[in-house]
Amino acid sequence: MAGKVAILLLLVVSLAAMASPHQAKLGCRDFEKARILHDCREFIRPEGRYIIPTRNGNCCWAVRVVPGLDMPCIITLLTPVERKQNSESKILGLRNVCM
């Protein structure tokens, strides 16, 4: 009986640890980066003036799908070619515009 209680207690503690709010962030994924690069392409071009996307447009929807609106994470996924084709500062600015 004591063994069953110990196993049950261990299971409960393990499940509680998994549900902890202090878990590591999942981070962003390549498909989210691809959607940002596609749906926000007119707003993140390196040249030209800054154009603000509409909050209910496809770009802002793509931004809000990224866990924690973590645009620095999206930057880390950029390839060297993508870094040249897109403005990192404009990508970072999407978080504040689309919140």
Short mmCIF file of N, CA and C in Angstrom, two decimals:
data_model
loop_
_atom_site.label_atom_id
_atom_site.label_comp_id
_atom_site.label_asym_id
_atom_site.label_seq_id
_atom_site.Cartn_x
_atom_site.Cartn_y
_atom_site.Cartn_z
N MET A 1 0.83 -1.19 0.00
CA MET A 1 0.00 0.00 0.00
C MET A 1 0.87 1.26 0.00
N ALA A 2 1.92 1.29 0.83
CA ALA A 2 2.79 2.46 0.91
C ALA A 2 3.50 2.69 -0.43
N GLY A 3 3.81 1.60 -1.13
CA GLY A 3 4.47 1.72 -2.44
C GLY A 3 3.56 2.38 -3.46
N LYS A 4 2.25 2.03 -3.42
CA LYS A 4 1.29 2.64 -4.34
C LYS A 4 1.13 4.13 -4.06
N VAL A 5 1.12 4.49 -2.79
CA VAL A 5 0.99 5.90 -2.41
C VAL A 5 2.22 6.68 -2.87
N ALA A 6 3.40 6.08 -2.71
CA ALA A 6 4.63 6.74 -3.14
C ALA A 6 4.64 6.95 -4.65
N ILE A 7 4.21 5.95 -5.39
CA ILE A 7 4.16 6.07 -6.85
C ILE A 7 3.15 7.13 -7.26
N LEU A 8 1.98 7.14 -6.61
CA LEU A 8 0.96 8.15 -6.91
C LEU A 8 1.48 9.55 -6.60
N LEU A 9 2.15 9.71 -5.48
CA LEU A 9 2.71 11.00 -5.10
C LEU A 9 3.77 11.45 -6.11
N LEU A 10 4.61 10.53 -6.54
CA LEU A 10 5.63 10.83 -7.53
C LEU A 10 4.99 11.27 -8.86
N LEU A 11 3.92 10.61 -9.24
CA LEU A 11 3.20 10.95 -10.46
C LEU A 11 2.60 12.35 -10.36
N VAL A 12 1.98 12.66 -9.24
CA VAL A 12 1.37 13.98 -9.04
C VAL A 12 2.43 15.07 -9.07
N VAL A 13 3.56 14.86 -8.41
CA VAL A 13 4.64 15.84 -8.41
C VAL A 13 5.20 16.03 -9.81
N SER A 14 5.34 14.94 -10.56
CA SER A 14 5.85 15.03 -11.93
C SER A 14 4.90 15.82 -12.82
N LEU A 15 3.61 15.56 -12.70
CA LEU A 15 2.63 16.29 -13.51
C LEU A 15 2.59 17.76 -13.13
N ALA A 16 2.71 18.05 -11.84
CA ALA A 16 2.72 19.45 -11.40
C ALA A 16 3.95 20.17 -11.94
N ALA A 17 5.07 19.51 -11.98
CA ALA A 17 6.29 20.13 -12.51
C ALA A 17 6.15 20.40 -14.00
N MET A 18 5.48 19.52 -14.73
CA MET A 18 5.29 19.71 -16.16
C MET A 18 4.36 20.88 -16.44
N ALA A 19 3.41 21.15 -15.56
CA ALA A 19 2.45 22.22 -15.75
C ALA A 19 2.92 23.53 -15.15
N SER A 20 4.13 23.59 -14.68
CA SER A 20 4.67 24.78 -14.04
C SER A 20 4.70 25.96 -15.00
N PRO A 21 4.34 27.15 -14.53
CA PRO A 21 4.40 28.32 -15.40
C PRO A 21 5.82 28.76 -15.71
N HIS A 22 6.80 28.15 -15.06
CA HIS A 22 8.20 28.51 -15.25
C HIS A 22 8.89 27.62 -16.28
N GLN A 23 8.10 26.97 -17.12
CA GLN A 23 8.68 26.12 -18.16
C GLN A 23 9.45 26.99 -19.15
N ALA A 24 10.38 26.38 -19.82
CA ALA A 24 11.10 27.08 -20.88
C ALA A 24 10.14 27.39 -22.02
N LYS A 25 10.36 28.51 -22.70
CA LYS A 25 9.50 28.88 -23.83
C LYS A 25 9.70 27.88 -24.96
N LEU A 26 8.64 27.67 -25.69
CA LEU A 26 8.72 26.77 -26.84
C LEU A 26 9.54 27.38 -27.96
N GLY A 27 9.57 28.69 -28.02
CA GLY A 27 10.30 29.34 -29.10
C GLY A 27 9.47 29.39 -30.37
N CYS A 28 10.04 30.00 -31.37
CA CYS A 28 9.34 30.10 -32.65
C CYS A 28 9.81 28.98 -33.57
N ARG A 29 9.04 28.80 -34.63
CA ARG A 29 9.35 27.71 -35.55
C ARG A 29 9.48 28.24 -36.97
N ASP A 30 10.06 27.44 -37.82
CA ASP A 30 10.31 27.85 -39.21
C ASP A 30 9.03 28.22 -39.95
N PHE A 31 7.93 27.52 -39.69
CA PHE A 31 6.71 27.85 -40.41
C PHE A 31 6.18 29.22 -40.00
N GLU A 32 6.43 29.62 -38.75
CA GLU A 32 6.02 30.95 -38.31
C GLU A 32 6.90 32.02 -38.97
N LYS A 33 8.18 31.74 -39.08
CA LYS A 33 9.09 32.65 -39.78
C LYS A 33 8.66 32.80 -41.23
N ALA A 34 8.36 31.70 -41.88
CA ALA A 34 7.95 31.73 -43.29
C ALA A 34 6.67 32.56 -43.46
N ARG A 35 5.77 32.43 -42.53
CA ARG A 35 4.51 33.19 -42.62
C ARG A 35 4.76 34.68 -42.41
N ILE A 36 5.65 35.03 -41.47
CA ILE A 36 6.01 36.44 -41.26
C ILE A 36 6.65 36.99 -42.53
N LEU A 37 7.61 36.26 -43.09
CA LEU A 37 8.29 36.74 -44.29
C LEU A 37 7.33 36.90 -45.47
N HIS A 38 6.34 36.05 -45.55
CA HIS A 38 5.37 36.13 -46.65
C HIS A 38 4.32 37.20 -46.39
N ASP A 39 3.63 37.10 -45.25
CA ASP A 39 2.50 37.98 -44.98
C ASP A 39 2.92 39.41 -44.64
N CYS A 40 4.15 39.59 -44.22
CA CYS A 40 4.63 40.93 -43.84
C CYS A 40 5.64 41.49 -44.83
N ARG A 41 5.80 40.86 -45.98
CA ARG A 41 6.87 41.22 -46.91
C ARG A 41 6.88 42.70 -47.29
N GLU A 42 5.72 43.31 -47.46
CA GLU A 42 5.70 44.73 -47.86
C GLU A 42 6.05 45.66 -46.70
N PHE A 43 6.02 45.15 -45.47
CA PHE A 43 6.29 45.98 -44.30
C PHE A 43 7.72 45.82 -43.77
N ILE A 44 8.43 44.80 -44.23
CA ILE A 44 9.76 44.53 -43.65
C ILE A 44 10.89 44.66 -44.67
N ARG A 45 10.60 45.26 -45.80
CA ARG A 45 11.65 45.50 -46.79
C ARG A 45 12.71 46.42 -46.19
N PRO A 46 13.97 46.15 -46.48
CA PRO A 46 15.02 46.99 -45.89
C PRO A 46 15.05 48.42 -46.43
N GLU A 47 14.65 48.60 -47.68
CA GLU A 47 14.68 49.93 -48.26
C GLU A 47 13.31 50.59 -48.12
N GLY A 48 13.30 51.89 -48.27
CA GLY A 48 12.03 52.62 -48.24
C GLY A 48 11.58 52.99 -46.84
N ARG A 49 10.48 53.70 -46.82
CA ARG A 49 9.96 54.17 -45.55
C ARG A 49 9.24 53.06 -44.80
N TYR A 50 9.01 53.32 -43.54
CA TYR A 50 8.33 52.34 -42.68
C TYR A 50 6.84 52.40 -42.95
N ILE A 51 6.25 51.28 -43.30
CA ILE A 51 4.81 51.17 -43.54
C ILE A 51 4.23 50.34 -42.40
N ILE A 52 3.18 50.84 -41.79
CA ILE A 52 2.58 50.15 -40.65
C ILE A 52 1.46 49.23 -41.13
N PRO A 53 1.53 47.95 -40.78
CA PRO A 53 0.45 47.03 -41.16
C PRO A 53 -0.80 47.28 -40.32
N THR A 54 -1.94 46.92 -40.86
CA THR A 54 -3.18 47.05 -40.09
C THR A 54 -3.24 45.93 -39.05
N ARG A 55 -3.81 46.24 -37.91
CA ARG A 55 -3.86 45.27 -36.80
C ARG A 55 -4.64 44.01 -37.17
N ASN A 56 -5.62 44.12 -38.05
CA ASN A 56 -6.43 42.95 -38.41
C ASN A 56 -6.02 42.34 -39.74
N GLY A 57 -4.89 42.81 -40.29
CA GLY A 57 -4.41 42.26 -41.55
C GLY A 57 -3.65 40.96 -41.36
N ASN A 58 -3.30 40.33 -42.46
CA ASN A 58 -2.60 39.04 -42.42
C ASN A 58 -1.26 39.13 -41.71
N CYS A 59 -0.54 40.24 -41.88
CA CYS A 59 0.76 40.37 -41.24
C CYS A 59 0.63 40.31 -39.72
N CYS A 60 -0.26 41.11 -39.16
CA CYS A 60 -0.42 41.11 -37.70
C CYS A 60 -0.96 39.78 -37.18
N TRP A 61 -1.79 39.13 -37.97
CA TRP A 61 -2.25 37.80 -37.56
C TRP A 61 -1.06 36.84 -37.48
N ALA A 62 -0.17 36.93 -38.45
CA ALA A 62 1.02 36.07 -38.46
C ALA A 62 1.91 36.38 -37.26
N VAL A 63 2.04 37.65 -36.92
CA VAL A 63 2.86 38.05 -35.77
C VAL A 63 2.27 37.49 -34.48
N ARG A 64 0.96 37.57 -34.33
CA ARG A 64 0.31 37.12 -33.08
C ARG A 64 0.33 35.60 -32.92
N VAL A 65 0.61 34.87 -34.00
CA VAL A 65 0.71 33.41 -33.90
C VAL A 65 2.04 32.99 -33.26
N VAL A 66 3.05 33.83 -33.37
CA VAL A 66 4.37 33.52 -32.81
C VAL A 66 4.26 33.52 -31.28
N PRO A 67 4.69 32.44 -30.61
CA PRO A 67 4.59 32.39 -29.15
C PRO A 67 5.26 33.60 -28.49
N GLY A 68 4.51 34.32 -27.68
CA GLY A 68 5.03 35.48 -26.98
C GLY A 68 5.37 36.65 -27.89
N LEU A 69 4.86 36.62 -29.14
CA LEU A 69 5.19 37.64 -30.13
C LEU A 69 6.70 37.86 -30.18
N ASP A 70 7.44 36.77 -30.11
CA ASP A 70 8.89 36.77 -29.96
C ASP A 70 9.60 37.01 -31.29
N MET A 71 9.64 38.26 -31.71
CA MET A 71 10.28 38.61 -32.97
C MET A 71 11.80 38.40 -32.94
N PRO A 72 12.49 38.60 -31.79
CA PRO A 72 13.92 38.25 -31.78
C PRO A 72 14.16 36.77 -32.13
N CYS A 73 13.23 35.91 -31.76
CA CYS A 73 13.35 34.49 -32.11
C CYS A 73 13.25 34.32 -33.62
N ILE A 74 12.33 35.05 -34.24
CA ILE A 74 12.19 34.98 -35.70
C ILE A 74 13.50 35.42 -36.36
N ILE A 75 14.12 36.47 -35.82
CA ILE A 75 15.40 36.96 -36.35
C ILE A 75 16.46 35.86 -36.32
N THR A 76 16.48 35.07 -35.24
CA THR A 76 17.50 34.02 -35.13
C THR A 76 17.33 32.93 -36.18
N LEU A 77 16.13 32.79 -36.72
CA LEU A 77 15.87 31.76 -37.73
C LEU A 77 16.19 32.22 -39.15
N LEU A 78 16.44 33.52 -39.34
CA LEU A 78 16.70 34.03 -40.68
C LEU A 78 18.01 33.48 -41.24
N THR A 79 17.98 33.12 -42.50
CA THR A 79 19.19 32.71 -43.20
C THR A 79 19.95 33.98 -43.59
N PRO A 80 21.23 33.87 -43.98
CA PRO A 80 21.97 35.06 -44.43
C PRO A 80 21.27 35.79 -45.59
N VAL A 81 20.71 35.06 -46.51
CA VAL A 81 20.00 35.68 -47.64
C VAL A 81 18.76 36.42 -47.15
N GLU A 82 18.00 35.80 -46.24
CA GLU A 82 16.79 36.44 -45.70
C GLU A 82 17.15 37.70 -44.90
N ARG A 83 18.30 37.69 -44.24
CA ARG A 83 18.75 38.88 -43.49
C ARG A 83 19.01 40.05 -44.44
N LYS A 84 19.51 39.76 -45.63
CA LYS A 84 19.76 40.82 -46.61
C LYS A 84 18.47 41.32 -47.25
N GLN A 85 17.50 40.44 -47.39
CA GLN A 85 16.25 40.77 -48.07
C GLN A 85 15.23 41.45 -47.17
N ASN A 86 15.44 41.41 -45.85
CA ASN A 86 14.47 41.93 -44.89
C ASN A 86 15.16 42.77 -43.83
N SER A 87 14.43 43.74 -43.29
CA SER A 87 14.96 44.61 -42.26
C SER A 87 14.71 44.00 -40.88
N GLU A 88 15.79 43.69 -40.18
CA GLU A 88 15.64 43.12 -38.84
C GLU A 88 14.93 44.10 -37.90
N SER A 89 15.25 45.39 -38.02
CA SER A 89 14.61 46.36 -37.13
C SER A 89 13.11 46.47 -37.41
N LYS A 90 12.71 46.34 -38.67
CA LYS A 90 11.28 46.37 -39.00
C LYS A 90 10.58 45.12 -38.51
N ILE A 91 11.25 43.98 -38.58
CA ILE A 91 10.68 42.74 -38.04
C ILE A 91 10.47 42.87 -36.54
N LEU A 92 11.48 43.40 -35.85
CA LEU A 92 11.36 43.58 -34.40
C LEU A 92 10.22 44.55 -34.07
N GLY A 93 10.02 45.56 -34.89
CA GLY A 93 8.97 46.55 -34.64
C GLY A 93 7.57 46.00 -34.81
N LEU A 94 7.42 44.88 -35.51
CA LEU A 94 6.09 44.30 -35.72
C LEU A 94 5.40 43.94 -34.41
N ARG A 95 6.18 43.55 -33.41
CA ARG A 95 5.59 43.16 -32.13
C ARG A 95 4.75 44.29 -31.54
N ASN A 96 5.32 45.49 -31.49
CA ASN A 96 4.61 46.63 -30.90
C ASN A 96 3.45 47.09 -31.75
N VAL A 97 3.59 47.01 -33.05
CA VAL A 97 2.52 47.46 -33.96
C VAL A 97 1.33 46.51 -33.91
N CYS A 98 1.60 45.22 -33.75
CA CYS A 98 0.54 44.21 -33.88
C CYS A 98 -0.03 43.69 -32.56
N MET A 99 0.44 44.22 -31.46
CA MET A 99 -0.07 43.73 -30.16
C MET A 99 -1.55 43.99 -30.00
#
